[in-house]
PDB file of C-alpha atoms in Angstrom:
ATOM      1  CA  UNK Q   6     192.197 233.027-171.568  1.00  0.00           C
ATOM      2  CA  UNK Q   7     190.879 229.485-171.505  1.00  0.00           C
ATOM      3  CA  UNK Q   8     190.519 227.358-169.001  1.00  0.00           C
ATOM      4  CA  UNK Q   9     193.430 225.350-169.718  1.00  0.00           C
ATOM      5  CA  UNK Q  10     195.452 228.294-169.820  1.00  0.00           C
ATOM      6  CA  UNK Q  11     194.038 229.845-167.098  1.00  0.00           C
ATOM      7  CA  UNK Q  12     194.906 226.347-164.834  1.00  0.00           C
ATOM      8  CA  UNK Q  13     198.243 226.480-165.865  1.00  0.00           C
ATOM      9  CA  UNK Q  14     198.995 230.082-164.931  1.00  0.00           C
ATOM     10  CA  UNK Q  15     197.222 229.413-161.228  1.00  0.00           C
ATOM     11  CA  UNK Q  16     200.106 226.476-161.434  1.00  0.00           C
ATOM     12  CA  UNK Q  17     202.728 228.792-162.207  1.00  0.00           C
ATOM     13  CA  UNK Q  18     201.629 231.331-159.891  1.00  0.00           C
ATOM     14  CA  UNK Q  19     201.406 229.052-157.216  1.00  0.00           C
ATOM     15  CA  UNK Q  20     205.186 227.374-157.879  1.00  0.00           C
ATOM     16  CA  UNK Q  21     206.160 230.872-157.771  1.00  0.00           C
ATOM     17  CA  UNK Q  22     204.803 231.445-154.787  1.00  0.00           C
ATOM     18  CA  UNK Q  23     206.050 227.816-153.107  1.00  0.00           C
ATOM     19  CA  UNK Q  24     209.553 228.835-153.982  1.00  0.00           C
ATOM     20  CA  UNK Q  25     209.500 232.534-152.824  1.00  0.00           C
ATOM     21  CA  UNK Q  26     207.837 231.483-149.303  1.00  0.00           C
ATOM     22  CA  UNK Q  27     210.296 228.474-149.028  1.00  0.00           C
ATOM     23  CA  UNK Q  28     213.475 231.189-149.558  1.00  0.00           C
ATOM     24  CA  UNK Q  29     211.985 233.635-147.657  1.00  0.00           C
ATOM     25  CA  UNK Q  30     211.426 230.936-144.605  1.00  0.00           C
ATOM     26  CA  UNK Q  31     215.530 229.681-145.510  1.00  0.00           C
ATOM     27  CA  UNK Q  32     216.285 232.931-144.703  1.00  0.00           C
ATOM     28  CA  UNK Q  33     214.936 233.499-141.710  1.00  0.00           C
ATOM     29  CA  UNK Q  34     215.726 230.181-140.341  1.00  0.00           C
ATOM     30  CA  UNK Q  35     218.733 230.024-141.754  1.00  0.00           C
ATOM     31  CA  UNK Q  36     220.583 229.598-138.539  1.00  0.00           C
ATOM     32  CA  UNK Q  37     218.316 227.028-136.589  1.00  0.00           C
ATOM     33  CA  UNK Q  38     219.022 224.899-140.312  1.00  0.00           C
ATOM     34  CA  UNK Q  39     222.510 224.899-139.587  1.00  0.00           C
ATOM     35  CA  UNK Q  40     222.446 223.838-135.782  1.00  0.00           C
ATOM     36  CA  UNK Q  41     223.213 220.630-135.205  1.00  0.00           C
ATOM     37  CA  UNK Q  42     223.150 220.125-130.899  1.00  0.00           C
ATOM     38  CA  UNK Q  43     223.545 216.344-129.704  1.00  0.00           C
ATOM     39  CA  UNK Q  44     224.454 214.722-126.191  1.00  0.00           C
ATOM     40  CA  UNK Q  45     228.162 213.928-126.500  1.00  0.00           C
ATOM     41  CA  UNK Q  46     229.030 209.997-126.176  1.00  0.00           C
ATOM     42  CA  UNK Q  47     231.964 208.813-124.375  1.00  0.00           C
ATOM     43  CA  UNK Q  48     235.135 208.292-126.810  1.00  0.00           C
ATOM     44  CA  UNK Q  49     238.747 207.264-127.257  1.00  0.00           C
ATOM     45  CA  UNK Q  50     239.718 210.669-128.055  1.00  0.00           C
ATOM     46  CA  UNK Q  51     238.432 214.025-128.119  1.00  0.00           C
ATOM     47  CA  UNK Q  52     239.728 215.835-131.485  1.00  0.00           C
ATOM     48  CA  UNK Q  53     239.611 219.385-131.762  1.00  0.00           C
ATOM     49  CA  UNK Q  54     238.730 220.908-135.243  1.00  0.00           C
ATOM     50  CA  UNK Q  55     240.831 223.921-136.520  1.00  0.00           C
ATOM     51  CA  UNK Q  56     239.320 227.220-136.229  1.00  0.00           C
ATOM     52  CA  UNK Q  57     237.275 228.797-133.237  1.00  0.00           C
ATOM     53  CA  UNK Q  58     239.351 228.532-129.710  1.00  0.00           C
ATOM     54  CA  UNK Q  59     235.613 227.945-128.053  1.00  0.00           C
ATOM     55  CA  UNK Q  60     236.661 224.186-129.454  1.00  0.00           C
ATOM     56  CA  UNK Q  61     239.109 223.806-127.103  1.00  0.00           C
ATOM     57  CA  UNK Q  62     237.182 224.999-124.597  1.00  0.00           C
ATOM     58  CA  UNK Q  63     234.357 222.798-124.929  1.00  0.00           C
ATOM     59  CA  UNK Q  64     237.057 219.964-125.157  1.00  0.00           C
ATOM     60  CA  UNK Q  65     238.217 220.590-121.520  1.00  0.00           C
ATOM     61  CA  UNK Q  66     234.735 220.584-120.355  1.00  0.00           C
ATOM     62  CA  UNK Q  67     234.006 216.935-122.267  1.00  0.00           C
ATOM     63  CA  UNK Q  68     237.108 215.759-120.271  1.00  0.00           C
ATOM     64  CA  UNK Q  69     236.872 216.495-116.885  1.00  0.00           C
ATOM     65  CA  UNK Q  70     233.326 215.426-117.520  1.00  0.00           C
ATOM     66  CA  UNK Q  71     235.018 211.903-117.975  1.00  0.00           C
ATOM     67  CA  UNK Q  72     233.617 211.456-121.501  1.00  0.00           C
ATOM     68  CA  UNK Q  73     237.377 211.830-123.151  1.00  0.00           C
ATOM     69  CA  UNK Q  74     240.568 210.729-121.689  1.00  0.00           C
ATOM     70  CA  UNK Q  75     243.042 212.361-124.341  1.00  0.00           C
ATOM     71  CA  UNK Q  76     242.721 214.842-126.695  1.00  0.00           C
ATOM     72  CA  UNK Q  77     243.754 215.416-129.983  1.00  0.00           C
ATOM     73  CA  UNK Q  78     244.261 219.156-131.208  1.00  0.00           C
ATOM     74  CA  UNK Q  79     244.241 219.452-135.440  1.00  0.00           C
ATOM     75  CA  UNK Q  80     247.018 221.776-136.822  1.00  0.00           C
ATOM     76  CA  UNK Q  81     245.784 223.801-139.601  1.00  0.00           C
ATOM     77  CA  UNK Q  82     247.618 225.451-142.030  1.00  0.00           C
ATOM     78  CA  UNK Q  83     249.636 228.834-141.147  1.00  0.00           C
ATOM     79  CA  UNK Q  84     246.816 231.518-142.978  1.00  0.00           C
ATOM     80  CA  UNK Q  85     249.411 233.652-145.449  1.00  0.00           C
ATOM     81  CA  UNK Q  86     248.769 237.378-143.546  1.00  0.00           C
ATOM     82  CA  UNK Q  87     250.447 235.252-139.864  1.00  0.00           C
ATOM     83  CA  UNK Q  88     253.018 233.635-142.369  1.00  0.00           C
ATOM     84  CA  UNK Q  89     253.846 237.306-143.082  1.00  0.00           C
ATOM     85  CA  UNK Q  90     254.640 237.789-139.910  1.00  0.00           C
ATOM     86  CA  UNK Q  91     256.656 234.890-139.296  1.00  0.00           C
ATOM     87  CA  UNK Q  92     258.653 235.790-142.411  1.00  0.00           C
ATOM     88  CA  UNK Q  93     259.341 239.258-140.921  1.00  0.00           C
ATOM     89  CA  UNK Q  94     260.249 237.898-137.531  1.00  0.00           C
ATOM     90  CA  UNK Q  95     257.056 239.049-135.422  1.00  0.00           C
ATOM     91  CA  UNK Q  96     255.942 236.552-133.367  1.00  0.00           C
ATOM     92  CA  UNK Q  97     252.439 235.640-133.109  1.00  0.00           C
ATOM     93  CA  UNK Q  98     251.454 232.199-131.631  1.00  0.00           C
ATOM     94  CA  UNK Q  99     249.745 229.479-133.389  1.00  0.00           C
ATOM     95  CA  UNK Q 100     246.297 228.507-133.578  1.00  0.00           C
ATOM     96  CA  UNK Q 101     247.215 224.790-132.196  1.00  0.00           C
ATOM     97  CA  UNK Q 102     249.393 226.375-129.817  1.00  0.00           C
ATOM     98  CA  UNK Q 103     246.710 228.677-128.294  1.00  0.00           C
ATOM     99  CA  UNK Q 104     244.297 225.745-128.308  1.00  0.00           C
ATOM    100  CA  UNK Q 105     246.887 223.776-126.129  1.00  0.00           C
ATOM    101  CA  UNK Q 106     247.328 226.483-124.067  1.00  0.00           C
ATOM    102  CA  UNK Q 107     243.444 226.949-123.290  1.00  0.00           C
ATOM    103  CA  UNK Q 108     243.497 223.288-122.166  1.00  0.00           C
ATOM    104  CA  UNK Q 109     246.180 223.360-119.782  1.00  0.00           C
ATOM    105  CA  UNK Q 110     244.898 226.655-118.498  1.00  0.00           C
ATOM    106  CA  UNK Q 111     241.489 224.695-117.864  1.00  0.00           C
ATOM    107  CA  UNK Q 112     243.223 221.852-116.261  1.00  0.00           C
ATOM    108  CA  UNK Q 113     243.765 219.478-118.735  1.00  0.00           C
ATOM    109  CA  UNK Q 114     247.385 217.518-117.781  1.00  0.00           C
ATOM    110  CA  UNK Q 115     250.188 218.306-120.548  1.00  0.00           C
ATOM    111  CA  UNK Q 116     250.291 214.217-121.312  1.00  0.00           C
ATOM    112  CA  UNK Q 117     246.796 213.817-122.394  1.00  0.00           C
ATOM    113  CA  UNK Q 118     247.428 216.429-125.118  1.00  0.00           C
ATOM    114  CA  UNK Q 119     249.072 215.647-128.456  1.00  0.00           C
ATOM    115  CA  UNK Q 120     248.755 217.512-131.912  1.00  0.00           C
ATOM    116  CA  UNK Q 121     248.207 215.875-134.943  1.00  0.00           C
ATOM    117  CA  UNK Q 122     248.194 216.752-138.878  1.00  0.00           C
ATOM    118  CA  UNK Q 123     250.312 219.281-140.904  1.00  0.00           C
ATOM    119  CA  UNK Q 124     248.803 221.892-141.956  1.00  0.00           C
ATOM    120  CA  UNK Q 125     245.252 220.832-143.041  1.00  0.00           C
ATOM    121  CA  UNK Q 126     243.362 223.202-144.760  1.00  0.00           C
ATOM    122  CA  UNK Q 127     240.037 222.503-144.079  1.00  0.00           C
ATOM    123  CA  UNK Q 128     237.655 219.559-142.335  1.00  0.00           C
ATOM    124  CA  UNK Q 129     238.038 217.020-145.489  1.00  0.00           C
ATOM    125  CA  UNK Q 130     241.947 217.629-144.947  1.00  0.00           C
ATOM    126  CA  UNK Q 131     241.658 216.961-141.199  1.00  0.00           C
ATOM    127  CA  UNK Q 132     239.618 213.976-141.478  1.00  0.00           C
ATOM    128  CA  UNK Q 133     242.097 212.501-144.296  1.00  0.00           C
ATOM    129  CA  UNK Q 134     244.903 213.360-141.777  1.00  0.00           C
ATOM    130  CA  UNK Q 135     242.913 211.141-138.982  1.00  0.00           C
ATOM    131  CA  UNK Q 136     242.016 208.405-141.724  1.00  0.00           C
ATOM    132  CA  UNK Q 137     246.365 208.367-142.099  1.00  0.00           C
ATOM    133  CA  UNK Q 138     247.294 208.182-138.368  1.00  0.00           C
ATOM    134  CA  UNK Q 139     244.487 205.383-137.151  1.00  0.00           C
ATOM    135  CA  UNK Q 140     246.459 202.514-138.211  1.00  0.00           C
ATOM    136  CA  UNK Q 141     249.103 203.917-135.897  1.00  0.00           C
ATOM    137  CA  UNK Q 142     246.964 203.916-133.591  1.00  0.00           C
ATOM    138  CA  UNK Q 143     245.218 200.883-133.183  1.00  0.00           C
ATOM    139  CA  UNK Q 144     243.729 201.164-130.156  1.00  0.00           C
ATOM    140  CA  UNK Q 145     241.310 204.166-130.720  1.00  0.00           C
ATOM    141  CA  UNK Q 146     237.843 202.532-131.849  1.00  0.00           C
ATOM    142  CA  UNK Q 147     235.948 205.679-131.025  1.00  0.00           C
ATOM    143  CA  UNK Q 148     236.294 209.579-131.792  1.00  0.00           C
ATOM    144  CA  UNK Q 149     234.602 212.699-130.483  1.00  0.00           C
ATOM    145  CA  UNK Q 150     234.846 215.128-133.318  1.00  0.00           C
ATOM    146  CA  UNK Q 151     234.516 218.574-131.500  1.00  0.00           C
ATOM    147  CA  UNK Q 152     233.493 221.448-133.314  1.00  0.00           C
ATOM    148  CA  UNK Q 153     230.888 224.976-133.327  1.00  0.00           C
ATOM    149  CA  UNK Q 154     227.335 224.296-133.144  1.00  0.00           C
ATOM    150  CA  UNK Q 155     226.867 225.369-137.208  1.00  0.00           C
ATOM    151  CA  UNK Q 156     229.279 223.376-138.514  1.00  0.00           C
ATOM    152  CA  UNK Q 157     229.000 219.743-136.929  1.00  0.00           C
ATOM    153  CA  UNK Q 158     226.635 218.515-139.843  1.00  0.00           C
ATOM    154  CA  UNK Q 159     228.719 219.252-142.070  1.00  0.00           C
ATOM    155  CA  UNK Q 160     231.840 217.287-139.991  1.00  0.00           C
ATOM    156  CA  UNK Q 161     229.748 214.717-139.220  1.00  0.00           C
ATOM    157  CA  UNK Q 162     229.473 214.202-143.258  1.00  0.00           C
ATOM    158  CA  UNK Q 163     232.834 214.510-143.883  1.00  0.00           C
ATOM    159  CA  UNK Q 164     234.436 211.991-141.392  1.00  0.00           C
ATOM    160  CA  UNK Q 165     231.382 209.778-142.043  1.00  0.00           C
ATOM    161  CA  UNK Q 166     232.694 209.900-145.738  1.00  0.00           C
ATOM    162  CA  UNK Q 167     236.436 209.691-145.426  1.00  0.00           C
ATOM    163  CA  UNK Q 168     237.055 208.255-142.121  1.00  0.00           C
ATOM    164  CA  UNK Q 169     233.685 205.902-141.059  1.00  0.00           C
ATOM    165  CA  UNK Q 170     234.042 204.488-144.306  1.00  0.00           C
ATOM    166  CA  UNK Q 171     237.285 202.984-144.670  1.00  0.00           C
ATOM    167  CA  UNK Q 172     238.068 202.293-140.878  1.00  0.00           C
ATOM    168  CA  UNK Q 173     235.972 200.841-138.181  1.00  0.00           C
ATOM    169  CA  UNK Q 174     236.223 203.590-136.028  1.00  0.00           C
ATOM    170  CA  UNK Q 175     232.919 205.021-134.378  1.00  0.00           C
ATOM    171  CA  UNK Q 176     232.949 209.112-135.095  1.00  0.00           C
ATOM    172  CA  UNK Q 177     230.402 211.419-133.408  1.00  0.00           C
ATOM    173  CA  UNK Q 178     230.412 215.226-133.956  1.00  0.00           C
ATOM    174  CA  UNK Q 179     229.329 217.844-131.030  1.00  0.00           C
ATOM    175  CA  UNK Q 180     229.474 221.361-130.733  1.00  0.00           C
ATOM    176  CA  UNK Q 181     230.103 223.342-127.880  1.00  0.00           C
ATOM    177  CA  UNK Q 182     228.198 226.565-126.322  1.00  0.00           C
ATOM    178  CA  UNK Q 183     230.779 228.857-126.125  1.00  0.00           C
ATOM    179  CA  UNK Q 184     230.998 229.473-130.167  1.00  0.00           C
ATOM    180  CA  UNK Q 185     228.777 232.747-129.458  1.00  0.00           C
ATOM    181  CA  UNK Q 186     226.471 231.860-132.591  1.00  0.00           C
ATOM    182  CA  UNK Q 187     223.294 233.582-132.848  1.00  0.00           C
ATOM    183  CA  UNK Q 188     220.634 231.631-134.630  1.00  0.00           C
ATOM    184  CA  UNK Q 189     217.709 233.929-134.489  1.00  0.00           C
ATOM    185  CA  UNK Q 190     217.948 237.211-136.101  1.00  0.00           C
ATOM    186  CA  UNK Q 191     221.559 236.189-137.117  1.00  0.00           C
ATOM    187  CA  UNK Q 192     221.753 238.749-139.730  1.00  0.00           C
ATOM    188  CA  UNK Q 193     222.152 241.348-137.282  1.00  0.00           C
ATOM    189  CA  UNK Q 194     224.862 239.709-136.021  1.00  0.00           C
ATOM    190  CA  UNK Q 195     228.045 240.091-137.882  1.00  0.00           C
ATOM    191  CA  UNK Q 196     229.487 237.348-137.102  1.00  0.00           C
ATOM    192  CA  UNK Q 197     227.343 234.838-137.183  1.00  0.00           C
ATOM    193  CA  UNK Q 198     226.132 236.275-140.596  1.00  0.00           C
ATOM    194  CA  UNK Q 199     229.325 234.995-141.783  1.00  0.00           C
ATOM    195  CA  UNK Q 200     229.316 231.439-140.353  1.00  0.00           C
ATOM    196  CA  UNK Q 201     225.497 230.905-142.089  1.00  0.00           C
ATOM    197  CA  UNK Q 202     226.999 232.457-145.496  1.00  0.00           C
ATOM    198  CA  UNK Q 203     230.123 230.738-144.949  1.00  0.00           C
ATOM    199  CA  UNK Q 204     228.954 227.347-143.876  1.00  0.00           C
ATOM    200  CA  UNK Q 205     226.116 227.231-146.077  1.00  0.00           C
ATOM    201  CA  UNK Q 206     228.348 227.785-149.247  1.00  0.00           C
ATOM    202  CA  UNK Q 207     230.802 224.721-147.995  1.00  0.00           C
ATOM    203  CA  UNK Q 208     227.629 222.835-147.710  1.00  0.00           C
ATOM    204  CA  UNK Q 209     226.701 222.796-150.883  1.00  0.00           C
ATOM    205  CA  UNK Q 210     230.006 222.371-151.820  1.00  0.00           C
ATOM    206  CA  UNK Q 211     230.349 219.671-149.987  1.00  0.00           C
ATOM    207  CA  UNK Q 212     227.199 217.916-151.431  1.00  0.00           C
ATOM    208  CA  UNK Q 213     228.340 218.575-155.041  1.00  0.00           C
ATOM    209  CA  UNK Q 214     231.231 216.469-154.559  1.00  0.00           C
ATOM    210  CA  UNK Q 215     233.932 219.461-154.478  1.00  0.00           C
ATOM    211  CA  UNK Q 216     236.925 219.733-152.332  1.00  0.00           C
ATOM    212  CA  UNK Q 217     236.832 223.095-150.203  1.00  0.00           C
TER     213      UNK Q 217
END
């Protein structure tokens, strides 16, 4: 092998070796990537993502903490196994409806609490659904987008996209501690192995331009 062979093989070897350390490091850190922890801001409103009840939770803490006066609670879309069950006549309550009920059970008055959307299906849906009722609402200059931990990057992206850009409306994303997400060693966790596999797919996704 010559020299100049010889130099290009070391190259390859050592891209090779790049990559598989970077992965290997991804991996690991994986979780810590995703984390995205800042000091929430007062706001307008307080709006409550679809999806993990520790959301609400975290929004009753944000308002007797004085930092939101009302709250907005997102209504996702019925998932078909509960639509099932509403078609068959068993009752099982709503996700918006158990939210609500979390935040007058932490003190939150009934008044400051309103619902909003129908039926989003996921963040880029729930930020098109605030980018709709703003001009109703002409008064709210500022939004607290609450959220988990792992996924306010990704929210912060999306209503910085949809929302930031076509109204001026300030829009800050915060996660709260009670999502029970385990950063380190978060493969052993089954759970939070399926919010990094989850949310890193819807990243990408995300990134590329597709709706999901």
């Amino acid at each position: 092998m010559n020299s100049r062979k010889a130099r290009k093989f070391l190259i390859a070897v050592g891209v090779i070796l790049v990559v598989i350390s970077l992965g290997i490091g991804g991996f690991f850190y994986a979780g810590h990537l995703l984390i995205v922890e800042t000091e929430p801001r007062s706001a307008d409103i307080g709006l409550v993502l679809a999806g993990h009840f520790s959301r609400a939770m975290y929004a009753a803490d944000l308002f007797h903490q004085g930092l939101i006066t009302r709250i907005w609670i997102s209504r996702p879309v019925r998932e078909p196994s509960l639509a099932q069950l509403d078609a068959m006549g068993v009752p099982f309550p709503r996700q918006e409806d158990i939210s609500r009920a979390i935040l007058l059970k932490k003190g939150v008055p009934e008044d400051r609490i309103e619902m909003i959307g129908a039926g989003a299906v996921s963040t880029i849906a729930e930020a098109r659904a605030v980018v709709n009722l703003l001009p109703q609402r002409p008064m709210v200059r500022s939004l607290l987008i609450i959220t988990s931990r792992f996924h306010v990057r990704r929210a912060q992206a999306i209503f910085d996209r949809i929302v930031v850009s076509t109204i001026p409306v300030q829009v800050m994303a915060v996660g709260g501690p009670y999502d029970g997400f385990i950063a380190d060693r978060w493969w052993r966790d089954r759970d939070s192995a399926r919010e990094v596999v989850l949310e890193s797919a819807k990243l990408l996704l995300f990134w590329a331009k597709e709706e999901f």
